[in-house]
Amino acid sequence: MPPLALKRSTLLAMCACVLVAQSMVAAINLLIPQLAASSLHPSDTAILWTVDAYVIVFAGLLIPAGALGDRYGRKGALLTGLALFAAGAATSACATDPAVLIAGRGVSGAGAALITPATMSILVQLAGPERRAQAMASWTLAIGLGGMLGNLGGGLVGQYLTWRALFAAMVPLAALLALAVARTTPRTARSAGAGLDPLGTLLLTAGLVAVLHGIIEGPGHGWTSTLILGSFATGAVLITGFTLHSLRTGAPLFDPRVFRAPRLRATTLGMTTGFLGLFALFFVNSQYLQEVKGFQPAVTGLAILPLIVGMALVPKFAARWAARPRPVVGSGLALIGLGLLGASTADANTPYAVYACWLLVISAGTGLSMPALTLGMATALPHHQAGLGSGLGTAARETGAALGVAIAGTVLAGHPDLPSGMGPALRTVALLVLTATALVVKGYGTIRRGAPQPPRGAGNGAASHHAPAPGNAP
């Protein structure tokens, strides 16, 4: 594909698709009070699953969905994902009981799992080496804006409309996006090779779902409860089974030995770390602004908008340093950790302007680190497996998001109220982010010293085709 094949209209369509998919992760959180008082009369468990079903299915299916797009067509996978996303939203909007609402959220999550890796993979395929960093910066900005606009949209709907309106609006929006994709996006070359390894796909997806279930439900049920320990044990067994199966079969979903590459390990940990900090902030922020500062839902959605500033402005500069990811990623993740430490000092008497300054620090760190991490993940695997690489990267993001909420929620649960628990929760997450940042920087140092890459010839996995991609040298 020629380097200039990526048109502005295609870039905008891809970014809009991933923005909408990401927005539905966050939007539902600000509608919880309205859902609890609705005619569905959901239990506390049903509300939890209404929030979590989308994330669990989304994250659990990302890796096979990315491989599916690589194998059978990325544009087709994207259009199928938009159709599933709309079908799930329509189901949720018309739900007459909590079970139907939860099922609709799960179907939309499956659609999002197809949308997200397909969009990044299309951009990687169409953009030449000189444009790839800018394309990834735009895609990363769309991910961040999705979280912000999800908070804003959820707050506005929660205050002025009904929760059904949020889901109903997604149906025509998905239809418009599908039309835009059909008109602007060319089909890219499919990957040659074997099928999708059904057994490996089943083992990996079920294992990820079990682990995510344990992370998300841990704060509510207790980390030592039978249910949570059983979830983690089941996930460990299934993922171990996937690893053993993949090492033995001639055509695995992906070769686990790909994680011998320091570049992939560092970028995966960096992705997880950044979103751990960001979503811990989202979890605490909405409660702090509403319960402590007394903001209305719509104002709460607006009050987090300072996070957009750094995400919108900083990536334009970060893309210039794409060839030196170590200082860029290290500085960005460190800013996220330091911003969380600053936000942990906020209380009822803290002026919003001071709190907003800490949000700006976190947004600058996110805007600095995430494009470099996204580009690193996109180019850590060969181009014909760009969808799989995107699936791995987005699975790391969603796992980090789930961990951030779980850790912050667990620390908060150990305190009598939000004002006394917010500081310790954010400080705990901040220290984890800073510790992980040191490991990420060390990992990039290993790349600089020329650590060996995964062995060639390992079946159909990424390792069999591994080669450094343009623009990825440290």
Coordinates of C-alpha atoms in Angstrom, one line a residue:
M1 CA 0.0 0.0 0.0
P2 CA 1.5 3.4 -0.9
P3 CA 2.5 5.6 1.9
L4 CA 0.0 8.4 1.0
A5 CA -3.0 6.0 0.8
L6 CA -4.3 7.3 4.2
K7 CA -6.7 10.1 3.5
R8 CA -7.9 12.6 6.1
S9 CA -11.5 11.3 5.7
T10 CA -10.4 7.8 6.5
L11 CA -8.4 9.0 9.5
L12 CA -11.4 10.9 10.8
A13 CA -13.8 8.0 10.3
M14 CA -11.4 5.6 12.2
C15 CA -11.0 8.0 15.1
A16 CA -14.7 8.6 15.3
C17 CA -15.4 4.9 15.5
V18 CA -13.0 4.2 18.3
L19 CA -14.1 7.4 20.1
V20 CA -17.7 6.2 20.2
A21 CA -16.7 2.6 21.3
Q22 CA -14.5 3.9 24.1
S23 CA -17.2 6.4 25.3
M24 CA -19.5 3.7 26.3
V25 CA -17.0 2.4 28.9
A26 CA -17.4 5.6 30.9
A27 CA -20.8 7.0 30.1
I28 CA -22.8 4.4 32.1
N29 CA -21.1 5.3 35.4
L30 CA -22.9 8.7 35.7
L31 CA -26.2 7.0 35.1
I32 CA -26.1 4.6 38.0
P33 CA -28.3 6.6 40.3
Q34 CA -31.0 6.9 37.6
L35 CA -30.8 3.2 36.8
A36 CA -31.1 2.3 40.4
A37 CA -34.4 4.3 40.6
S38 CA -35.8 3.1 37.3
S39 CA -38.8 0.9 36.6
L40 CA -36.4 -2.0 36.0
H41 CA -35.7 -2.2 39.8
P42 CA -32.2 -3.7 39.3
S43 CA -30.4 -5.2 42.3
D44 CA -27.0 -3.9 43.3
T45 CA -25.5 -6.9 41.5
A46 CA -27.5 -6.2 38.4
I47 CA -26.3 -2.6 38.3
L48 CA -22.7 -3.8 38.7
W49 CA -23.1 -6.2 35.8
T50 CA -24.7 -3.5 33.7
V51 CA -21.5 -1.5 34.1
D52 CA -19.1 -4.4 33.8
A53 CA -20.6 -6.5 31.0
Y54 CA -19.5 -4.1 28.3
V55 CA -15.9 -4.0 29.7
I56 CA -15.5 -7.7 30.3
V57 CA -16.8 -8.7 26.8
F58 CA -14.9 -5.9 25.2
A59 CA -11.5 -6.7 26.7
G60 CA -12.0 -10.5 26.6
L61 CA -12.6 -10.6 22.9
L62 CA -10.1 -8.0 21.7
I63 CA -7.2 -10.3 20.8
P64 CA -9.2 -12.8 18.8
A65 CA -11.2 -10.0 17.2
G66 CA -8.0 -8.3 16.1
A67 CA -6.8 -11.6 14.6
L68 CA -10.2 -12.1 12.9
G69 CA -9.8 -8.7 11.1
D70 CA -6.3 -9.5 10.0
R71 CA -7.4 -12.9 8.6
Y72 CA -10.7 -12.1 7.0
G73 CA -10.7 -8.4 6.3
R74 CA -10.4 -5.4 8.6
K75 CA -13.1 -3.2 6.9
G76 CA -15.5 -6.1 7.2
A77 CA -14.7 -6.6 10.8
L78 CA -15.2 -2.9 11.5
L79 CA -18.6 -2.8 9.8
T80 CA -19.7 -6.0 11.6
G81 CA -18.5 -4.5 14.9
L82 CA -20.6 -1.3 14.3
A83 CA -23.6 -3.5 13.5
L84 CA -23.2 -5.4 16.7
F85 CA -22.6 -2.2 18.7
A86 CA -25.9 -0.8 17.4
A87 CA -27.8 -4.0 18.0
G88 CA -26.6 -4.2 21.6
A89 CA -27.5 -0.5 22.1
A90 CA -31.0 -1.0 20.7
T91 CA -31.5 -4.0 23.0
S92 CA -30.4 -2.0 26.0
A93 CA -32.6 0.9 25.1
C94 CA -35.7 -1.3 24.9
A95 CA -34.9 -3.5 27.9
T96 CA -37.8 -4.5 30.1
D97 CA -35.7 -6.2 32.8
P98 CA -32.1 -6.0 34.0
A99 CA -31.1 -9.3 32.2
V100 CA -32.0 -7.8 28.8
L101 CA -30.1 -4.6 29.6
I102 CA -27.0 -6.6 30.6
A103 CA -27.2 -8.8 27.5
G104 CA -27.4 -5.7 25.3
R105 CA -24.3 -4.2 27.0
G106 CA -22.5 -7.5 26.3
V107 CA -23.4 -7.5 22.6
S108 CA -22.3 -3.9 22.3
G109 CA -19.0 -4.9 24.0
A110 CA -18.5 -7.6 21.4
G111 CA -19.0 -4.9 18.7
A112 CA -16.5 -2.7 20.4
A113 CA -14.0 -5.5 20.4
L114 CA -14.2 -5.7 16.6
I115 CA -14.2 -1.9 16.1
T116 CA -11.1 -1.0 18.1
P117 CA -8.4 -3.2 16.7
A118 CA -9.8 -2.9 13.2
T119 CA -9.5 0.9 13.2
M120 CA -5.9 0.9 14.4
S121 CA -4.9 -1.9 12.0
I122 CA -6.4 0.0 9.1
L123 CA -4.4 3.1 10.0
V124 CA -1.2 1.1 10.3
Q125 CA -1.8 -0.5 6.9
L126 CA -2.5 2.7 5.1
A127 CA -0.1 5.1 6.7
G128 CA 3.5 5.1 5.6
P129 CA 6.4 5.2 8.0
E130 CA 6.6 9.0 7.9
R131 CA 2.8 9.4 8.8
R132 CA 2.4 6.5 11.2
A133 CA 3.3 8.4 14.3
Q134 CA 0.8 11.2 13.6
A135 CA -1.9 8.7 12.8
M136 CA -1.3 6.8 16.0
A137 CA -1.3 10.2 17.9
S138 CA -4.7 11.0 16.4
W139 CA -6.1 7.5 17.2
T140 CA -4.8 7.7 20.8
L141 CA -6.4 11.1 21.2
A142 CA -9.7 9.6 20.1
I143 CA -9.4 7.0 22.8
G144 CA -8.8 9.7 25.4
L145 CA -11.6 11.9 24.1
G146 CA -13.9 8.9 24.2
G147 CA -13.5 8.6 27.9
M148 CA -13.9 12.3 28.4
L149 CA -17.0 12.6 26.2
G150 CA -18.5 9.5 27.8
N151 CA -18.3 11.2 31.1
L152 CA -19.8 14.4 29.7
G153 CA -22.5 12.6 27.8
G154 CA -23.4 10.4 30.7
G155 CA -23.7 13.5 33.0
L156 CA -25.9 15.4 30.5
V157 CA -28.2 12.4 30.0
G158 CA -28.3 11.7 33.7
Q159 CA -29.5 15.2 34.4
Y160 CA -31.7 16.1 31.5
L161 CA -32.9 12.8 29.8
T162 CA -33.4 9.2 30.7
W163 CA -30.9 6.4 30.6
R164 CA -32.6 4.9 27.6
A165 CA -31.8 8.0 25.6
L166 CA -28.1 7.2 25.8
F167 CA -28.5 3.8 24.3
A168 CA -31.0 4.9 21.7
A169 CA -28.7 7.6 20.5
M170 CA -26.0 5.1 19.7
V171 CA -28.1 3.3 17.1
P172 CA -28.3 6.1 14.5
L173 CA -24.8 7.2 15.4
A174 CA -23.4 3.7 14.6
A175 CA -25.4 3.7 11.3
L176 CA -23.8 7.1 10.3
L177 CA -20.3 5.7 11.2
A178 CA -20.9 2.6 9.1
L179 CA -21.9 4.8 6.2
A180 CA -18.7 6.9 6.7
V181 CA -16.6 3.8 6.8
A182 CA -18.2 2.3 3.7
R183 CA -17.5 5.5 1.7
T184 CA -14.1 6.5 2.9
T185 CA -12.2 3.3 3.9
P186 CA -10.5 1.1 1.3
R187 CA -10.1 -2.6 1.9
T188 CA -6.6 -3.7 3.1
A189 CA -4.7 -6.8 2.2
R190 CA -5.7 -9.8 4.3
S191 CA -3.1 -12.0 6.2
A192 CA -2.2 -15.2 4.5
G193 CA -2.0 -18.4 6.6
A194 CA -4.0 -20.7 8.7
G195 CA -7.3 -20.2 10.5
L196 CA -8.0 -18.6 13.8
D197 CA -7.1 -21.5 16.1
P198 CA -10.6 -22.1 17.6
L199 CA -9.3 -24.0 20.7
G200 CA -6.7 -21.4 21.4
T201 CA -9.2 -18.6 20.9
L202 CA -11.6 -20.2 23.3
L203 CA -8.9 -20.8 26.0
L204 CA -7.5 -17.3 25.8
T205 CA -10.9 -15.5 25.7
A206 CA -12.3 -17.5 28.6
G207 CA -9.1 -17.0 30.6
L208 CA -9.1 -13.3 30.1
V209 CA -12.8 -13.0 31.0
A210 CA -12.2 -15.0 34.2
V211 CA -9.3 -12.8 35.2
L212 CA -11.2 -9.6 34.4
H213 CA -14.2 -10.9 36.4
G214 CA -12.0 -11.4 39.4
I215 CA -10.4 -7.9 39.1
I216 CA -13.7 -6.1 38.6
E217 CA -15.7 -8.1 41.2
G218 CA -12.9 -8.3 43.8
P219 CA -13.7 -5.1 45.7
G220 CA -17.3 -6.0 46.1
H221 CA -17.0 -9.7 47.1
G222 CA -13.6 -9.5 48.9
W223 CA -10.3 -10.6 47.4
T224 CA -10.2 -13.8 49.5
S225 CA -13.8 -14.9 48.7
T226 CA -14.3 -18.2 47.1
L227 CA -15.8 -16.6 44.0
I228 CA -12.8 -14.3 43.4
L229 CA -10.1 -16.8 44.1
G230 CA -12.0 -19.2 41.9
S231 CA -12.1 -16.7 39.1
F232 CA -8.3 -16.1 39.3
A233 CA -7.6 -19.8 39.5
T234 CA -9.8 -20.5 36.5
G235 CA -8.2 -17.7 34.5
A236 CA -4.7 -18.9 35.4
V237 CA -5.5 -22.5 34.3
L238 CA -7.1 -21.4 31.1
I239 CA -4.3 -19.0 30.1
T240 CA -1.7 -21.7 31.0
G241 CA -3.6 -24.1 28.8
F242 CA -3.6 -21.5 26.0
T243 CA 0.2 -21.1 26.3
L244 CA 0.9 -24.8 26.2
H245 CA -1.5 -25.3 23.3
S246 CA 0.0 -22.4 21.3
L247 CA 3.5 -23.7 21.8
R248 CA 2.5 -27.1 20.5
T249 CA 0.2 -26.3 17.6
G250 CA 1.6 -25.4 14.2
A251 CA -0.8 -22.4 13.7
P252 CA -1.6 -20.7 17.0
L253 CA -3.7 -17.6 17.4
F254 CA -0.4 -15.9 18.3
D255 CA 2.9 -17.3 19.6
P256 CA 3.4 -16.6 23.3
R257 CA 7.1 -16.4 22.7
V258 CA 6.4 -13.0 21.1
F259 CA 6.6 -11.6 24.7
R260 CA 10.3 -12.4 24.8
A261 CA 10.6 -9.1 22.9
P262 CA 11.5 -6.4 25.3
R263 CA 9.7 -3.8 23.2
L264 CA 6.4 -5.7 23.4
R265 CA 6.8 -6.3 27.2
A266 CA 7.6 -2.6 27.9
T267 CA 4.8 -1.2 25.8
T268 CA 2.2 -3.6 27.2
L269 CA 3.2 -2.7 30.8
G270 CA 3.2 1.0 29.8
M271 CA -0.3 0.7 28.4
T272 CA -1.6 -1.0 31.5
T273 CA 0.1 1.5 33.8
G274 CA -1.3 4.6 32.1
F275 CA -4.8 3.4 32.0
L276 CA -4.6 2.1 35.6
G277 CA -3.9 5.6 36.7
L278 CA -6.4 7.3 34.4
F279 CA -9.4 5.1 35.3
A280 CA -8.6 5.2 39.0
L281 CA -8.9 9.0 38.6
F282 CA -12.2 8.6 36.7
F283 CA -13.6 6.4 39.4
V284 CA -12.7 8.7 42.3
N285 CA -13.3 12.0 40.3
S286 CA -17.1 11.6 39.7
Q287 CA -17.7 10.7 43.4
Y288 CA -15.5 13.5 44.7
L289 CA -17.1 16.2 42.5
Q290 CA -20.6 15.1 43.2
E291 CA -20.5 14.0 46.8
V292 CA -17.8 16.2 48.2
K293 CA -17.9 19.3 46.0
G294 CA -21.7 19.1 45.4
F295 CA -21.6 19.3 41.6
Q296 CA -24.6 18.2 39.5
P297 CA -24.1 15.3 37.1
A298 CA -23.9 17.6 34.0
V299 CA -21.4 19.9 35.7
T300 CA -19.4 16.8 36.9
G301 CA -19.1 15.8 33.2
L302 CA -17.9 19.3 32.3
A303 CA -15.5 19.5 35.2
I304 CA -13.2 16.8 33.9
L305 CA -12.7 18.5 30.6
P306 CA -9.3 19.9 31.6
L307 CA -8.1 16.3 30.9
I308 CA -8.8 16.9 27.2
V309 CA -6.3 19.8 27.0
G310 CA -3.1 17.8 27.4
M311 CA -4.5 14.9 25.4
A312 CA -5.3 17.2 22.5
L313 CA -2.2 19.4 22.4
V314 CA 0.7 17.3 23.7
P315 CA 0.5 14.4 21.2
K316 CA 1.3 16.8 18.3
F317 CA 4.7 17.4 20.0
A318 CA 5.2 13.9 21.2
A319 CA 4.9 12.5 17.6
R320 CA 8.0 14.4 16.7
W321 CA 10.0 12.3 19.2
A322 CA 8.5 9.0 18.0
A323 CA 12.0 7.6 17.4
R324 CA 13.0 8.1 21.1
P325 CA 10.2 6.4 23.0
R326 CA 12.1 5.8 26.3
P327 CA 12.2 9.4 27.6
V328 CA 8.8 10.3 26.1
V329 CA 7.1 7.3 27.7
G330 CA 9.0 7.6 31.0
S331 CA 8.2 11.3 31.3
G332 CA 4.6 10.9 30.4
L333 CA 3.9 8.0 32.8
A334 CA 5.8 9.9 35.6
L335 CA 3.5 12.9 35.1
I336 CA 0.4 10.7 35.5
G337 CA 1.8 9.4 38.8
L338 CA 2.8 12.9 40.0
G339 CA -0.6 14.3 39.0
L340 CA -2.4 11.6 41.0
L341 CA -0.2 12.4 44.0
G342 CA -1.3 16.0 43.6
A343 CA -5.0 15.2 43.2
S344 CA -4.8 13.0 46.4
T345 CA -4.4 16.2 48.4
A346 CA -7.8 17.5 47.3
D347 CA -10.6 17.8 49.9
A348 CA -13.8 19.7 50.3
N349 CA -12.0 23.0 50.7
T350 CA -9.8 22.7 47.7
P351 CA -10.7 25.2 45.0
Y352 CA -11.7 23.6 41.7
A353 CA -9.0 25.6 39.9
V354 CA -6.3 23.9 42.0
Y355 CA -7.8 20.5 41.4
A356 CA -8.1 21.2 37.6
C357 CA -4.3 22.0 37.6
W358 CA -3.6 18.4 38.7
L359 CA -6.0 17.2 36.0
L360 CA -3.9 19.1 33.5
V361 CA -0.7 17.4 34.7
I362 CA -2.3 14.0 34.3
S363 CA -3.6 14.9 30.8
A364 CA -0.2 16.1 29.7
G365 CA 1.3 12.8 30.9
T366 CA -1.3 10.9 29.0
G367 CA -0.9 12.9 25.8
L368 CA 2.9 12.5 26.0
S369 CA 3.1 8.7 26.7
M370 CA 0.1 7.1 25.0
P371 CA 0.9 7.9 21.3
A372 CA 4.4 6.5 21.7
L373 CA 3.1 3.4 23.5
T374 CA 0.4 2.9 20.8
L375 CA 3.0 3.3 18.0
G376 CA 5.3 0.9 19.8
M377 CA 2.5 -1.7 20.2
A378 CA 1.4 -1.2 16.5
T379 CA 4.9 -1.8 15.2
A380 CA 6.1 -4.5 17.7
L381 CA 4.4 -7.1 15.4
P382 CA 4.7 -7.2 11.6
H383 CA 2.2 -5.2 9.6
H384 CA 0.1 -8.2 8.6
Q385 CA -0.7 -8.8 12.3
A386 CA -1.5 -5.2 13.1
G387 CA -5.0 -6.1 14.2
L388 CA -3.6 -8.7 16.7
G389 CA -1.1 -6.1 17.9
S390 CA -3.9 -3.6 18.4
G391 CA -5.9 -6.3 20.3
L392 CA -3.0 -6.9 22.6
G393 CA -2.6 -3.2 23.3
T394 CA -6.2 -2.5 23.9
A395 CA -6.6 -5.5 26.1
A396 CA -3.7 -4.0 28.2
R397 CA -5.6 -0.7 28.3
E398 CA -8.9 -2.3 29.5
T399 CA -7.1 -4.5 32.0
G400 CA -5.3 -1.5 33.4
A401 CA -8.6 0.4 33.6
A402 CA -10.2 -2.5 35.5
L403 CA -7.2 -2.7 37.8
G404 CA -7.3 1.0 38.5
V405 CA -11.0 1.0 39.5
A406 CA -10.5 -2.2 41.5
I407 CA -7.5 -0.9 43.5
A408 CA -9.1 2.5 44.1
G409 CA -12.4 0.9 45.1
T410 CA -10.7 -1.5 47.5
V411 CA -8.7 1.3 49.3
L412 CA -11.9 3.4 49.5
A413 CA -13.8 0.5 51.0
G414 CA -11.4 0.4 53.9
H415 CA -12.3 3.9 55.0
P416 CA -15.5 5.2 56.5
D417 CA -16.3 7.7 53.8
L418 CA -15.0 9.2 50.5
P419 CA -13.3 12.3 52.0
S420 CA -11.1 10.1 54.2
G421 CA -10.5 7.4 51.6
M422 CA -9.9 9.5 48.4
G423 CA -6.3 10.6 49.4
P424 CA -5.1 7.1 50.3
A425 CA -6.7 5.6 47.2
L426 CA -5.1 8.0 44.8
R427 CA -1.7 7.8 46.6
T428 CA -1.7 4.1 46.4
V429 CA -2.5 4.1 42.7
A430 CA 0.1 6.9 42.1
L431 CA 2.9 4.9 43.8
L432 CA 2.0 1.8 41.7
V433 CA 2.1 4.0 38.6
L434 CA 5.5 5.4 39.5
T435 CA 6.9 2.0 40.4
A436 CA 5.7 0.5 37.1
T437 CA 7.1 3.5 35.2
A438 CA 10.5 2.6 36.5
L439 CA 10.1 -0.9 35.1
V440 CA 8.9 0.4 31.8
V441 CA 11.9 2.7 31.5
K442 CA 14.2 -0.1 32.4
G443 CA 12.5 -2.3 29.7
Y444 CA 13.1 0.4 27.1
G445 CA 16.7 0.4 28.2
T446 CA 16.9 -3.3 27.5
I447 CA 15.8 -2.6 23.9
R448 CA 18.5 0.1 23.5
R449 CA 21.1 -2.4 24.5
G450 CA 19.9 -4.7 21.7
A451 CA 18.3 -7.6 23.6
P452 CA 17.5 -10.6 21.4
Q453 CA 14.1 -10.8 19.8
P454 CA 11.8 -13.9 19.8
P455 CA 13.1 -16.8 17.8
R456 CA 12.1 -17.0 14.2
G457 CA 10.0 -19.8 12.8
A458 CA 7.7 -20.3 15.7
G459 CA 4.6 -21.5 13.8
N460 CA 2.1 -18.9 12.7
G461 CA 2.7 -16.5 15.6
A462 CA 4.1 -13.1 15.4
A463 CA 7.5 -14.3 16.3
S464 CA 7.9 -16.1 13.0
H465 CA 7.7 -12.8 11.1
H466 CA 9.3 -10.4 13.7
A467 CA 11.3 -7.6 12.3
P468 CA 11.9 -4.1 13.6
A469 CA 9.5 -1.6 12.0
P470 CA 10.3 1.8 10.7
G471 CA 10.2 4.6 13.2
N472 CA 10.5 2.3 16.2
A473 CA 14.1 2.5 17.0
P474 CA 14.7 3.9 20.5

